[in-house]
Amino acid sequence: MALILRDLLREAGARVIMTRETNRDLNLGGRATIAKINNSDLFISIHHN
């Protein structure tokens, strides 16, 4: 789902930064830090259990 959304956003001209593309663990705070470092206008977090 996240990869489909990434592709759709890129097609619309957005700059997309994925905070997790491997199985490594990164907590929500770490992901928010990546968003801040990249001066993001929007942060989307998709969760699935």
PDB file of C-alpha atoms in Angstrom:
ATOM      1  CA  MET A   1       0.000   0.000   0.000  1.00  0.00           C
ATOM      2  CA  ALA A   2       2.751   2.455   0.921  1.00  0.00           C
ATOM      3  CA  LEU A   3       4.619   1.835  -2.328  1.00  0.00           C
ATOM      4  CA  ILE A   4       1.477   2.434  -4.383  1.00  0.00           C
ATOM      5  CA  LEU A   5       0.855   5.708  -2.532  1.00  0.00           C
ATOM      6  CA  ARG A   6       4.505   6.680  -3.068  1.00  0.00           C
ATOM      7  CA  ASP A   7       4.179   6.129  -6.801  1.00  0.00           C
ATOM      8  CA  LEU A   8       0.907   8.073  -7.022  1.00  0.00           C
ATOM      9  CA  LEU A   9       2.355  11.015  -5.110  1.00  0.00           C
ATOM     10  CA  ARG A  10       5.489  11.064  -7.260  1.00  0.00           C
ATOM     11  CA  GLU A  11       3.366  10.970 -10.420  1.00  0.00           C
ATOM     12  CA  ALA A  12       1.535  14.029  -9.059  1.00  0.00           C
ATOM     13  CA  GLY A  13       4.867  15.827  -8.674  1.00  0.00           C
ATOM     14  CA  ALA A  14       5.479  15.370  -4.955  1.00  0.00           C
ATOM     15  CA  ARG A  15       8.910  14.745  -3.475  1.00  0.00           C
ATOM     16  CA  VAL A  16       8.481  11.547  -1.469  1.00  0.00           C
ATOM     17  CA  ILE A  17      10.844  10.378   1.260  1.00  0.00           C
ATOM     18  CA  MET A  18      10.304   6.844   2.510  1.00  0.00           C
ATOM     19  CA  THR A  19      11.379   6.419   6.132  1.00  0.00           C
ATOM     20  CA  ARG A  20      11.329   2.643   5.955  1.00  0.00           C
ATOM     21  CA  GLU A  21      12.107   0.577   2.865  1.00  0.00           C
ATOM     22  CA  THR A  22      13.651  -2.418   4.629  1.00  0.00           C
ATOM     23  CA  ASN A  23      12.717  -4.548   7.631  1.00  0.00           C
ATOM     24  CA  ARG A  24      14.757  -2.406  10.020  1.00  0.00           C
ATOM     25  CA  ASP A  25      12.861  -1.081  13.007  1.00  0.00           C
ATOM     26  CA  LEU A  26      12.383   2.674  13.280  1.00  0.00           C
ATOM     27  CA  ASN A  27      10.006   4.101  15.855  1.00  0.00           C
ATOM     28  CA  LEU A  28       7.535   6.878  15.102  1.00  0.00           C
ATOM     29  CA  GLY A  29       9.795   9.494  16.713  1.00  0.00           C
ATOM     30  CA  GLY A  30      12.642   8.501  14.413  1.00  0.00           C
ATOM     31  CA  ARG A  31      10.372   8.794  11.396  1.00  0.00           C
ATOM     32  CA  ALA A  32       9.196  12.225  12.518  1.00  0.00           C
ATOM     33  CA  THR A  33      12.835  13.302  12.851  1.00  0.00           C
ATOM     34  CA  ILE A  34      13.474  12.281   9.234  1.00  0.00           C
ATOM     35  CA  ALA A  35      10.471  14.376   8.188  1.00  0.00           C
ATOM     36  CA  LYS A  36      11.780  17.409  10.115  1.00  0.00           C
ATOM     37  CA  ILE A  37      15.313  17.065   8.724  1.00  0.00           C
ATOM     38  CA  ASN A  38      13.877  17.054   5.202  1.00  0.00           C
ATOM     39  CA  ASN A  39      11.657  20.102   5.899  1.00  0.00           C
ATOM     40  CA  SER A  40       8.542  18.102   5.012  1.00  0.00           C
ATOM     41  CA  ASP A  41       5.183  19.784   4.494  1.00  0.00           C
ATOM     42  CA  LEU A  42       3.270  16.556   5.103  1.00  0.00           C
ATOM     43  CA  PHE A  43       3.974  13.363   7.056  1.00  0.00           C
ATOM     44  CA  ILE A  44       1.905  10.263   6.277  1.00  0.00           C
ATOM     45  CA  SER A  45       2.292   7.220   8.499  1.00  0.00           C
ATOM     46  CA  ILE A  46       0.649   3.954   7.457  1.00  0.00           C
ATOM     47  CA  HIS A  47       0.235   1.279  10.132  1.00  0.00           C
ATOM     48  CA  HIS A  48      -0.837  -2.325   9.690  1.00  0.00           C
ATOM     49  CA  ASN A  49      -1.008  -5.046  12.305  1.00  0.00           C
TER      50      ASN A  49
END
